[in-house]
PDB file of C-alpha atoms in Angstrom:
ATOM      1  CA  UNK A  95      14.400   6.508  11.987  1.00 45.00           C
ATOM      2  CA  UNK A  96      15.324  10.482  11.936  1.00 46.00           C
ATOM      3  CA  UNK A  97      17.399  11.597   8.806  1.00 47.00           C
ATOM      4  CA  UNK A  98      19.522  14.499   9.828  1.00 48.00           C
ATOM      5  CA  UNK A  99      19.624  17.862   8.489  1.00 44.00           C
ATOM      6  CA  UNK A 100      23.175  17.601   7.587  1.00 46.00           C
ATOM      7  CA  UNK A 101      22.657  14.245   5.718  1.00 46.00           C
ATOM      8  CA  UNK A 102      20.325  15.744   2.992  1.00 41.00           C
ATOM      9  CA  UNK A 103      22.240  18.978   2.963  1.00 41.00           C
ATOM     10  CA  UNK A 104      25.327  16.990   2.075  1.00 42.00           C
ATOM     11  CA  UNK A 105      24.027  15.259  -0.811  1.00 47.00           C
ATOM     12  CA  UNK A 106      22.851  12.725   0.547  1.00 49.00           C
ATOM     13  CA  UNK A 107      18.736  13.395   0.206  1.00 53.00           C
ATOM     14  CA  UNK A 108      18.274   9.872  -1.931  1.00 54.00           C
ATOM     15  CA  UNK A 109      19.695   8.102   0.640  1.00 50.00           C
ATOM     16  CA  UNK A 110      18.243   9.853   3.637  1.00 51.00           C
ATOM     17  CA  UNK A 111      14.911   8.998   2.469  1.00 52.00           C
ATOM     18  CA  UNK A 112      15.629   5.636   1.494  1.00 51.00           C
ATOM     19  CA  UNK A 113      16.720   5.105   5.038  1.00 49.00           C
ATOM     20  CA  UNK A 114      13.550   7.188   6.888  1.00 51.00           C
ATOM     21  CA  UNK A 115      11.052   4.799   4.678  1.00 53.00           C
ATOM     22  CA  UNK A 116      13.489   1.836   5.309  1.00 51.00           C
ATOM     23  CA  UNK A 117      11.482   1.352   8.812  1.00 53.00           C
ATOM     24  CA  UNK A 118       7.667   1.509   7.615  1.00 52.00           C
ATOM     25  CA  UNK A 119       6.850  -1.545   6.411  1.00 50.00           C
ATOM     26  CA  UNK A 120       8.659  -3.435   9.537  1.00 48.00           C
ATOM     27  CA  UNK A 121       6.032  -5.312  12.015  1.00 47.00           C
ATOM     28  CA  UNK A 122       5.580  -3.380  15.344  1.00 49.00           C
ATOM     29  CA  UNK A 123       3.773  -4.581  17.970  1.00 55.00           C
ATOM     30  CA  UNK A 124       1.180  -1.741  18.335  1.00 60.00           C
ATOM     31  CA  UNK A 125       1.141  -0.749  14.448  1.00 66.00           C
ATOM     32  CA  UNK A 126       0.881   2.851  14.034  1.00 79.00           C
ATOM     33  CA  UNK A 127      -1.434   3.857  11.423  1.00 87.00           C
ATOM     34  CA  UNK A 128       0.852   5.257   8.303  1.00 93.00           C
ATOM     35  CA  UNK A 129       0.022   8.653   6.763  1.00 92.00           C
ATOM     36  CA  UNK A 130      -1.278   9.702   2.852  1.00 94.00           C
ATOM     37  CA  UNK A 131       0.039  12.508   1.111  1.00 94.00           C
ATOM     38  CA  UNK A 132      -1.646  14.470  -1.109  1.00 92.00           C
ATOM     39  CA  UNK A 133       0.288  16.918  -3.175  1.00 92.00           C
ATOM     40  CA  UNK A 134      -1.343  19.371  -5.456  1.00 88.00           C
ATOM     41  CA  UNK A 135       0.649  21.481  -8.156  1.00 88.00           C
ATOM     42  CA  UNK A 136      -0.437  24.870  -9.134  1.00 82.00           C
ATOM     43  CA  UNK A 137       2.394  26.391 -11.851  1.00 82.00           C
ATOM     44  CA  UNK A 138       2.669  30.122 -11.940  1.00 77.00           C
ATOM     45  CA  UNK A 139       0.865  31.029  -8.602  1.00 77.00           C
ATOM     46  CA  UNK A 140       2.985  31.703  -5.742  1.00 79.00           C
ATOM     47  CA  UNK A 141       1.458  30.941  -2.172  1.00 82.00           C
ATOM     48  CA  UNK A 142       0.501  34.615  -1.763  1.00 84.00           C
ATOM     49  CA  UNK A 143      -2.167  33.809  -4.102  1.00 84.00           C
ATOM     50  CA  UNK A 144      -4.373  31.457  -2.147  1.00 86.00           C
ATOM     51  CA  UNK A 145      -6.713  32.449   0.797  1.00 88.00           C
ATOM     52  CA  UNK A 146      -4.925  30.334   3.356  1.00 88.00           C
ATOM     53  CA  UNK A 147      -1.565  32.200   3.218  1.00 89.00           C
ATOM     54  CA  UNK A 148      -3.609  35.658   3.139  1.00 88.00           C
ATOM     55  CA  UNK A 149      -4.172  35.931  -0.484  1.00 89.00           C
ATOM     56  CA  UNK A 150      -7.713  37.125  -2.776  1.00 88.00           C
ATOM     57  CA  UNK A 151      -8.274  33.762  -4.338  1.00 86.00           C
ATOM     58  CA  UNK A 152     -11.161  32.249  -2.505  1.00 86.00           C
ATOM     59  CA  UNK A 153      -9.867  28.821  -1.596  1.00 86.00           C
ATOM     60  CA  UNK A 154     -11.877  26.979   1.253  1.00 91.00           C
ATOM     61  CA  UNK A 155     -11.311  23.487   0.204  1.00 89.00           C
ATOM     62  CA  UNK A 156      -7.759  24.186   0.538  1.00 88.00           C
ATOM     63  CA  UNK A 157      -8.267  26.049   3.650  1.00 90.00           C
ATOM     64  CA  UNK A 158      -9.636  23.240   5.234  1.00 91.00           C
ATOM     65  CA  UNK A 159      -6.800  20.882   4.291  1.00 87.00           C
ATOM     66  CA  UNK A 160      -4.323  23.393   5.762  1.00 88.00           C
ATOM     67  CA  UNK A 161      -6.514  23.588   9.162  1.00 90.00           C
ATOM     68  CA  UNK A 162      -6.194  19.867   9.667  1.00 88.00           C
ATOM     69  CA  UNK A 163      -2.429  19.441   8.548  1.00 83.00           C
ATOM     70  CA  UNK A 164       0.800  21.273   7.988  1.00 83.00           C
ATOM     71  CA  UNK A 165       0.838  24.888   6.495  1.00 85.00           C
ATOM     72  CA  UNK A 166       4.458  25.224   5.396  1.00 86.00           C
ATOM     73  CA  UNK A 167       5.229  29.533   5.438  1.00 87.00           C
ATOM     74  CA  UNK A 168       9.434  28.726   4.141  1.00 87.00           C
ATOM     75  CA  UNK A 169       9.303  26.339   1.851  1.00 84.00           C
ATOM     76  CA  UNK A 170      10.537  27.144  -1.687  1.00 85.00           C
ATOM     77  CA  UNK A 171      10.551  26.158  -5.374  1.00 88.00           C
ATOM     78  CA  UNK A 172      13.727  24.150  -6.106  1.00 92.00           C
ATOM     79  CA  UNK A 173      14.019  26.821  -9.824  1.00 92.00           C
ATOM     80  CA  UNK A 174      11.955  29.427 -11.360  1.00 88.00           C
ATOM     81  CA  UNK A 175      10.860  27.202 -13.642  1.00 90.00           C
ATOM     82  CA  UNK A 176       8.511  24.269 -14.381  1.00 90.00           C
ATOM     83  CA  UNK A 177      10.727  21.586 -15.280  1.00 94.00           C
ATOM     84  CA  UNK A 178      13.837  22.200 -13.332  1.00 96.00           C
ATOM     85  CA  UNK A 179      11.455  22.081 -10.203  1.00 94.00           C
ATOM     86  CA  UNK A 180       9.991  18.851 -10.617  1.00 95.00           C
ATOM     87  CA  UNK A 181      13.218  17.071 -11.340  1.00 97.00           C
ATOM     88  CA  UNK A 182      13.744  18.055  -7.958  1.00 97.00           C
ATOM     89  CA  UNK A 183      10.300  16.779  -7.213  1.00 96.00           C
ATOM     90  CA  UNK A 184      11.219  13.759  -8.720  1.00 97.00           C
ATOM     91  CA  UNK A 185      14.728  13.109  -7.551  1.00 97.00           C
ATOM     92  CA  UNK A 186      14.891  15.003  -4.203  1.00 95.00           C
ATOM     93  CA  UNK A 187      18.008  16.762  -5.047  1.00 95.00           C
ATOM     94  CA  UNK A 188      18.867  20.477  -6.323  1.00 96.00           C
ATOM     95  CA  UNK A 189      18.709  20.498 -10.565  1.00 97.00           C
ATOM     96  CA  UNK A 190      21.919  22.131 -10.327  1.00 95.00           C
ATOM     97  CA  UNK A 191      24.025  19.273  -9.131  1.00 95.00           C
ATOM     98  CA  UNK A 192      22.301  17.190 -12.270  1.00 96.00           C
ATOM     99  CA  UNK A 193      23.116  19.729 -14.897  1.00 95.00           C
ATOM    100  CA  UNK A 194      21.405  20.594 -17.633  1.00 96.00           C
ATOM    101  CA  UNK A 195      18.589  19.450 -15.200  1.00 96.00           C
ATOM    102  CA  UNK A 196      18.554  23.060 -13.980  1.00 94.00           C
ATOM    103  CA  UNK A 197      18.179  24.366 -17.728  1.00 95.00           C
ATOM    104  CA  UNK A 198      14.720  24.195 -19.291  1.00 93.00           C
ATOM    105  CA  UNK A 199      13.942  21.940 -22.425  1.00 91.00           C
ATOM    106  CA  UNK A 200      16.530  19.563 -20.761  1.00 94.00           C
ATOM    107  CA  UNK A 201      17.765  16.194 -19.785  1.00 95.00           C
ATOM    108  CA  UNK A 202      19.538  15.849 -16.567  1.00 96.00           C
ATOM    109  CA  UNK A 203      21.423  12.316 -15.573  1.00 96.00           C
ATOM    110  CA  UNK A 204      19.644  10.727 -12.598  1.00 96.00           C
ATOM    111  CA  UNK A 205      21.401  10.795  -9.107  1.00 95.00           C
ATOM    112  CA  UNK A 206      23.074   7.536  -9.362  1.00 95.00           C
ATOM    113  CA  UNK A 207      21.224   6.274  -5.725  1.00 95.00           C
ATOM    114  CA  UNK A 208      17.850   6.227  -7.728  1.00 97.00           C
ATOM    115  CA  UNK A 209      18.801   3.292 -10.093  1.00 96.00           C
ATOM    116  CA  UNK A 210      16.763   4.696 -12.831  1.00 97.00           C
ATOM    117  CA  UNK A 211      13.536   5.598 -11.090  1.00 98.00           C
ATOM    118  CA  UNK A 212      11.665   8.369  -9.598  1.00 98.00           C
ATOM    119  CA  UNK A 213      12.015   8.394  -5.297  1.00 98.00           C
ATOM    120  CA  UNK A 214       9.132   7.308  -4.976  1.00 98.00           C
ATOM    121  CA  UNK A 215       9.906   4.078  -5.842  1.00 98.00           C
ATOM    122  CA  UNK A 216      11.068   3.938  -1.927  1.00 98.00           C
ATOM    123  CA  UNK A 217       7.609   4.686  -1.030  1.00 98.00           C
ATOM    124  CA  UNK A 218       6.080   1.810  -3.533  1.00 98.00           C
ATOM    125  CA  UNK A 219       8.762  -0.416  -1.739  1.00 97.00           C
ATOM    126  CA  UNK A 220       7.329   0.730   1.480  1.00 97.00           C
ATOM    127  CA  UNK A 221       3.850  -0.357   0.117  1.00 97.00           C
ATOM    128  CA  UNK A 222       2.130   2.641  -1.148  1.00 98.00           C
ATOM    129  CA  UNK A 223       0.129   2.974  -3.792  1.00 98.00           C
ATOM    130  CA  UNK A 224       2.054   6.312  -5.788  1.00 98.00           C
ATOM    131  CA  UNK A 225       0.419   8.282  -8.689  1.00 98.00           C
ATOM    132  CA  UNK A 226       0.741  10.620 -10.663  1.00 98.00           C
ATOM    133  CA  UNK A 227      -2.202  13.206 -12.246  1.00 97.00           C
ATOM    134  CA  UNK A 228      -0.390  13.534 -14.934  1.00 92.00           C
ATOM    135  CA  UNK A 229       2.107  16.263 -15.896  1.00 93.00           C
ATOM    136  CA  UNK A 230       5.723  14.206 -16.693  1.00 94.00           C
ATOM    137  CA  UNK A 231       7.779  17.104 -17.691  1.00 93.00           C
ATOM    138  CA  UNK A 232      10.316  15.953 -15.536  1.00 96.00           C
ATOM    139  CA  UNK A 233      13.620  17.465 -16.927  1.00 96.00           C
ATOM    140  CA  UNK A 234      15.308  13.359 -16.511  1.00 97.00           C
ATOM    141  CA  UNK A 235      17.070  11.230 -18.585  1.00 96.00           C
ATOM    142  CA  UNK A 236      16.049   7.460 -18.685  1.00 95.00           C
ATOM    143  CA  UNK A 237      13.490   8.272 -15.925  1.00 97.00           C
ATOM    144  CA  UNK A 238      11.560   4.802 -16.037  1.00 98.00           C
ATOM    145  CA  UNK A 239       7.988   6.140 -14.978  1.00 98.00           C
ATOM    146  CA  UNK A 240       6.716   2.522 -14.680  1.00 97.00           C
ATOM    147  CA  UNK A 241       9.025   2.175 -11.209  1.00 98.00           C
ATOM    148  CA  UNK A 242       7.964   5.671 -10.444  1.00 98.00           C
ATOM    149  CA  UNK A 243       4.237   5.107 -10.456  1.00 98.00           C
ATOM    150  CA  UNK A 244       1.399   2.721 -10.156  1.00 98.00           C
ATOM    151  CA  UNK A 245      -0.052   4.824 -12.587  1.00 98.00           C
ATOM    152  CA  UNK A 246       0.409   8.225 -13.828  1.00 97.00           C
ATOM    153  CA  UNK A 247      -1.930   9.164 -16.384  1.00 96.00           C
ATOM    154  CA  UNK A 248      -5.018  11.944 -16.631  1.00 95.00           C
ATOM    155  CA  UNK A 249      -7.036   8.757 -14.871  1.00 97.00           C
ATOM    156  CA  UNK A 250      -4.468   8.066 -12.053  1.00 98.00           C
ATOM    157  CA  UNK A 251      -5.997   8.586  -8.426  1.00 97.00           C
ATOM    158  CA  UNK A 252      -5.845   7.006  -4.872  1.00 97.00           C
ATOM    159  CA  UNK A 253      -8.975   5.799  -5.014  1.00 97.00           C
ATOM    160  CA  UNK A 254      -7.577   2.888  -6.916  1.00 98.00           C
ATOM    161  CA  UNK A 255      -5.217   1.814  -4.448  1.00 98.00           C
ATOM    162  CA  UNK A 256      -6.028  -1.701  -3.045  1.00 97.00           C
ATOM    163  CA  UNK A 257      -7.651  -2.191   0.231  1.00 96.00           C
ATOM    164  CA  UNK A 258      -5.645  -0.432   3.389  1.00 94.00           C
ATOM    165  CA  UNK A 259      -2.938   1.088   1.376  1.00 97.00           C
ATOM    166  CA  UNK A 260      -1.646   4.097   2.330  1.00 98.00           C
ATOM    167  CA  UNK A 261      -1.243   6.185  -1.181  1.00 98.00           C
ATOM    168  CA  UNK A 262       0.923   8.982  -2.264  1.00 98.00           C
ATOM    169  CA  UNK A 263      -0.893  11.403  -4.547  1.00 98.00           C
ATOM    170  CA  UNK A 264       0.375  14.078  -7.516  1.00 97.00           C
ATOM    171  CA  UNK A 265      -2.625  16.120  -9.014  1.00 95.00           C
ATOM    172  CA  UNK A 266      -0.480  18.430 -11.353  1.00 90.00           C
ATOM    173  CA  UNK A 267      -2.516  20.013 -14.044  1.00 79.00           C
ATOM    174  CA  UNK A 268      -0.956  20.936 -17.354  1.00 72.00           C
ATOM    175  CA  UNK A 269      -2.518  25.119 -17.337  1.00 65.00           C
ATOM    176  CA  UNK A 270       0.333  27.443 -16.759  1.00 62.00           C
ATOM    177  CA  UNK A 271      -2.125  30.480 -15.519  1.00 54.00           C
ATOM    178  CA  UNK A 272      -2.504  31.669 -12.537  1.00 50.00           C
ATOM    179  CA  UNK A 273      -5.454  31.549 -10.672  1.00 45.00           C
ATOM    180  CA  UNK A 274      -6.154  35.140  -8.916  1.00 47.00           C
ATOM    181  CA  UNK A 275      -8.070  37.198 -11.638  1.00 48.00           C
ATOM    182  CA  UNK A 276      -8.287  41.090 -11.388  1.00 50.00           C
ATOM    183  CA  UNK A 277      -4.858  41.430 -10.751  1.00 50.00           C
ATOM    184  CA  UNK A 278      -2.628  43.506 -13.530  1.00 50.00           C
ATOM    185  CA  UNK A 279      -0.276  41.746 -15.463  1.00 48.00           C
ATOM    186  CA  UNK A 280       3.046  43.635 -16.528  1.00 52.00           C
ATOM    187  CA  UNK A 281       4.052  41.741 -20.202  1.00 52.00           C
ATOM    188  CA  UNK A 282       7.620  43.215 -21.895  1.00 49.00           C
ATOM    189  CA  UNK A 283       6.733  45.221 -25.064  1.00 56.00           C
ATOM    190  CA  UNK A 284       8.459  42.465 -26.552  1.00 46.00           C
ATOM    191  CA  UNK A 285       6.465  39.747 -25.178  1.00 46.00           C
ATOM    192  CA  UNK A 286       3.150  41.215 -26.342  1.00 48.00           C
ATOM    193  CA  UNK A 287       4.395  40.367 -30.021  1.00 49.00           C
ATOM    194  CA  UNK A 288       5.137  37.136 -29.569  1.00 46.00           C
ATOM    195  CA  UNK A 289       1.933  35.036 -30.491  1.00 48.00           C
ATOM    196  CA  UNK A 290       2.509  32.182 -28.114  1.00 45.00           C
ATOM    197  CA  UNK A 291       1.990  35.041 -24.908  1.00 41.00           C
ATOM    198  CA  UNK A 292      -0.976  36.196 -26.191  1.00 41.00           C
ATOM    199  CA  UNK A 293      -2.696  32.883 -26.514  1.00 43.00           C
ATOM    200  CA  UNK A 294      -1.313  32.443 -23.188  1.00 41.00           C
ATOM    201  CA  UNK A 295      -2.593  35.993 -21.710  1.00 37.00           C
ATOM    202  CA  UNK A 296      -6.319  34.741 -23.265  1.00 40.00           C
ATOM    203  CA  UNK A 297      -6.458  32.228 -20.981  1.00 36.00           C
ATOM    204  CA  UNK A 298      -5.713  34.784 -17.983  1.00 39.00           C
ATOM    205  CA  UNK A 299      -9.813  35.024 -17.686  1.00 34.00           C
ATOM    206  CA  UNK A 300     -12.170  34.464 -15.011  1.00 38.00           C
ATOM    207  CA  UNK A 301     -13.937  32.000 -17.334  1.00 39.00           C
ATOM    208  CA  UNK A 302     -11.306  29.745 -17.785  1.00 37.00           C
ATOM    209  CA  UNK A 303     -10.612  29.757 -14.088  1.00 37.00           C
ATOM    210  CA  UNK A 304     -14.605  28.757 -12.799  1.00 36.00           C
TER     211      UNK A 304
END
């Protein structure tokens, strides 16, 4: 089933996706075989960074996953922020329309739709296995991350999925740094007094980053 452009424009993104994963776990008579998705966070490093969208960080592994799927060049971060974003990660709707979701050190109410979970519940419905690796800074009030996951933890991966399962995958690590280093940093005059930017500018090294 196709979910319309329109329909998640107007609000209605929950329910779009509940009704495009409504039709996956239905017997077919030639079953087709149902994709994994593997999503992997990197906070503070925009795609110009990495070597497959032209950038100086030397990336193959990542290069390799782009050459044998889907290299997205306008797709965009839902805020300029952590948290904000991955409400929207979590909820598939814009912070703003779950305010203070789009503020950070927040606690937006859930779109009503989601009953209390994360969307990809839907998926789990569907049958796949969902984790999360394991950042849960998710801007949400009464988000019930049992629903949400089959595991999120620093241990949570596919490979524990049972037998056949498709699986949807987070790796998000918890390192706000980005990971190009040589390039010049412009800090506020302000900023460089402020103790918590300068432990943060130590771990701008090449070290940390091997």
């Amino acid at each position: 089933m196709s979910v319309s452009r329109r329909q998640v424009l107007s609000g209605g993104a929950v329910a779009g996706l509940a009704a495009a994963t409504s039709g996956i776990g239905r017997t077919e008579a030639r079953p087709r075989r149902r994709p994994n998705f593997l999503v992997l966070v990197s906070e503070d490093c925009g795609a110009q960074h990495l070597g497959v969208y032209g950038g100086r960080a030397h990336t193959p592994t990542i290069d390799r996953l782009a050459a044998t799927g889907i290299r997205w060049t306008h797709a965009f971060s839902a805020a300029p922020v952590c948290a904000p974003s991955r409400f929207a990660m979590i909820t598939g709707v814009a912070p703003e329309s779950c305010a203070p979701a789009n503020q950070m050190r927040a606690a937006g109410a859930l779109p009503t739709e989601l009953n209390g979970a994360g969307w990809t519940q839907f998926l789990r419905d569907a049958g796949y296995y969902c984790t999360n690796n394991a950042k849960e800074d998710y801007n949400a009030a009464g988000l019930d991350l049992r629903r949400t996951w089959d595991e999120s933890s620093p241990q949570a991966h596919w490979r524990k999925r049972p037998p056949g399962a498709p699986f949807y995958a987070v790796f998000n690590p918890t390192i706000h740094a980005p990971i190009v280093a040589g390039e010049s940093i412009a800090v506020h005059p302000f900023r460089r007094r402020q103790p918590s930017h300068r432990s943060a500018m130590r771990i701008r090294t090449p070290r940390a980053h091997r």
